[in-house]
């Protein structure tokens, strides 16, 4: 009888949501974010090794579905991700994702993974990488505006990696703030729930905006942002979807992941196409300055870039093999004679 057991080479490790949670809880949420942050930073340092392209976006009235590919010449990775701001009200996640990592030399996938949880981890990791280079060194208080799915990951990352002691929460929906306060209660962070965005930013040296609305919103107006603050703007990540008043951008030094993508998707879509911005990798590599004065307003105009997902996938690949928290998927056809694909199908009919 034909042996239909797939060979080991053709099996692809799959990290389900369940396995992702097992990996993250075994290693620690904060520790996982810190490890991904180190990977992101190391990969930013070899920026020129990567193929880079703006993500491919399919827009609809309700949201966007995007593909985010990149390769460093040895490995190829991509993420499928959606952004549907109205989803939350319908009982669905605003953002869901999965991704693949593959070998470049033979094109075989080496990992298929859920990336909804992983995106929250990597977005928090990217935020602290930027803040490490841009935020005031003595920052202890962060305002967190938008207390949805990403919120606690961001707060925990800033606490663990940057030493933020207090997070001041605000959301238009008090239930979201209550949820985040509950989840952050035993993290060591001092958590203050606020009734307005103005109250949340009082005394904060870092302001993270992480709201979801498919429009040009004004989560922060110009008068709300004082000198010396670091803005970590997460939620404006699509054409026609921004969070900051344009005047804030004109007073800020702006740092971005990949300009061709951010110019279309980020807060800077509100500015002229030649408005000066600094690529974050150049700051990390010491080629350009980050924060240069106490009074400077720094803005990380985050939209999420493919290399960050690549870094996160590489981390999870290693962690899945180390912990054993994955299942092997029979995902690749593997006939004994590579040319005899038809014969393999034929033989299976009589098995
Ligand atoms: P979510 O829907 O779970 O949470 C969004 C929260 O924002 C909700 O609780 C909502 O009540 C609140 N909100 C909406 N309008 C507000 C306002 N005017 N003031 C205060 N709060 C307001 O979404 P999420 O998964 O947390 O994602 C948040 C945003 O971040 C989305 O826009 C998403 O596309 C974006 N995002 C960006 C990246 C990145 O890499 N930059 C990664 C992931 C998600």
Coordinates of C-alpha atoms in Angstrom, one line a residue, residues 112-264:
X112 CA 2.3 29.5 9.2
X113 CA 1.1 31.5 12.1
X114 CA -1.9 33.4 13.5
X115 CA -0.9 37.0 13.7
X116 CA -3.8 38.8 15.4
X117 CA -2.1 38.4 18.8
X118 CA 1.3 38.7 17.2
X119 CA 0.4 42.0 15.5
X120 CA -0.5 43.5 18.9
X121 CA 2.9 42.2 20.3
X122 CA 4.9 43.5 17.3
X123 CA 3.1 46.9 17.2
X124 CA 3.9 47.4 20.9
X125 CA 7.4 46.3 20.2
X126 CA 7.8 48.7 17.3
X127 CA 6.4 51.5 19.5
X128 CA 9.0 51.0 22.2
X129 CA 11.8 50.7 19.7
X130 CA 10.9 54.2 18.4
X131 CA 10.3 55.5 21.9
X132 CA 13.7 54.2 23.0
X133 CA 15.3 56.6 20.6
X134 CA 12.8 59.5 20.6
X135 CA 11.0 59.8 24.0
X136 CA 12.3 62.0 26.8
X137 CA 14.7 59.9 28.8
X138 CA 13.0 60.6 32.1
X139 CA 9.5 59.8 30.9
X140 CA 7.4 58.0 33.6
X141 CA 3.8 58.8 32.5
X142 CA 2.1 57.8 29.3
X143 CA -1.4 58.7 28.1
X144 CA -3.2 56.0 26.2
X145 CA -6.0 57.3 24.1
X146 CA -8.1 54.4 22.6
X147 CA -8.4 51.5 25.0
X148 CA -9.2 48.7 22.5
X149 CA -7.4 45.5 21.5
X150 CA -3.9 47.0 21.2
X151 CA -4.0 49.1 24.4
X152 CA -2.7 46.8 27.1
X153 CA 0.1 45.5 24.9
X154 CA 1.3 49.0 24.4
X155 CA 1.0 49.9 28.1
X156 CA 2.8 46.8 29.2
X157 CA 5.6 47.4 26.6
X158 CA 6.2 50.9 27.8
X159 CA 6.2 49.8 31.4
X160 CA 8.6 46.9 30.9
X161 CA 11.0 48.3 28.3
X162 CA 10.9 52.0 29.0
X163 CA 10.1 52.2 32.7
X164 CA 6.8 54.0 32.4
X165 CA 5.2 53.9 35.8
X166 CA 1.8 55.4 35.2
X167 CA -0.6 55.0 32.3
X168 CA -3.5 57.4 31.9
X169 CA -6.4 55.8 30.0
X170 CA -9.1 57.4 27.9
X171 CA -11.6 56.0 25.4
X172 CA -14.9 57.4 24.2
X173 CA -16.4 54.1 25.5
X174 CA -15.9 53.9 29.3
X175 CA -16.4 50.1 29.0
X176 CA -13.1 49.9 27.0
X177 CA -11.3 51.9 29.7
X178 CA -12.7 49.7 32.4
X179 CA -11.6 46.6 30.5
X180 CA -8.0 47.9 30.1
X181 CA -7.8 49.1 33.7
X182 CA -8.9 45.6 34.9
X183 CA -6.4 43.9 32.6
X184 CA -3.5 46.1 33.7
X185 CA -4.3 46.0 37.4
X186 CA -1.7 43.5 38.4
X187 CA 1.1 44.6 36.1
X188 CA 2.9 47.0 38.4
X189 CA 1.7 50.0 36.4
X190 CA -0.2 52.8 38.2
X191 CA -3.4 53.0 36.1
X192 CA -5.5 56.1 36.0
X193 CA -8.9 56.1 34.2
X194 CA -9.8 59.5 32.8
X195 CA -13.1 61.0 31.6
X196 CA -11.6 63.1 28.8
X197 CA -8.5 63.1 26.5
X198 CA -7.4 66.4 28.1
X199 CA -7.4 64.7 31.5
X200 CA -5.5 61.7 30.2
X201 CA -2.6 63.8 28.7
X202 CA -2.1 65.9 31.9
X203 CA 1.5 65.3 33.0
X204 CA 2.2 62.7 30.3
X205 CA 5.6 62.8 28.6
X206 CA 4.4 60.2 26.1
X207 CA 1.0 60.2 24.4
X208 CA -0.1 57.1 22.5
X209 CA -3.1 57.4 20.2
X210 CA -4.6 54.1 19.3
X211 CA -8.2 54.7 18.2
X212 CA -10.1 53.2 15.2
X213 CA -12.3 55.2 13.0
X214 CA -12.4 55.3 9.2
X215 CA -12.1 59.0 8.9
X216 CA -9.9 62.0 9.6
X217 CA -10.5 62.2 13.3
X218 CA -9.0 64.8 15.6
X219 CA -8.1 62.8 18.7
X220 CA -5.5 65.5 19.7
X221 CA -5.8 69.2 18.8
X222 CA -2.8 71.4 18.6
X223 CA -3.4 73.1 22.0
X224 CA -3.3 69.6 23.7
X225 CA 0.3 68.9 22.8
X226 CA 3.0 70.7 24.9
X227 CA 6.7 71.1 24.3
X228 CA 8.9 68.0 24.8
X229 CA 6.2 65.4 24.4
X230 CA 6.7 62.1 22.4
X231 CA 3.7 61.2 20.3
X232 CA 3.3 57.5 19.5
X233 CA 0.5 57.7 16.9
X234 CA -0.7 54.1 16.1
X235 CA -4.3 54.4 14.9
X236 CA -3.9 56.5 11.7
X237 CA -2.8 53.8 9.3
X238 CA -4.9 54.1 6.2
X239 CA -5.8 56.7 3.5
X240 CA -8.4 59.0 5.0
X241 CA -7.9 57.6 8.5
X242 CA -5.8 59.9 10.8
X243 CA -5.8 61.0 14.5
X244 CA -3.8 64.2 14.9
X245 CA -4.7 67.7 13.9
X246 CA -2.4 68.9 11.0
X247 CA -1.0 71.7 13.1
X248 CA 0.5 69.2 15.5
X249 CA 2.4 67.7 12.6
X250 CA 3.8 71.1 11.6
X251 CA 5.3 71.5 15.1
X252 CA 6.7 68.0 15.3
X253 CA 9.8 66.2 14.1
X254 CA 8.3 63.2 12.4
X255 CA 9.8 59.7 12.3
X256 CA 8.4 57.0 10.0
X257 CA 9.0 53.4 9.1
X258 CA 9.0 53.4 5.2
X259 CA 8.2 56.8 3.7
X260 CA 6.5 55.5 0.5
X261 CA 3.9 53.7 2.6
X262 CA 3.6 56.2 5.4
X263 CA 3.1 59.1 3.0
X264 CA -0.1 57.3 1.8

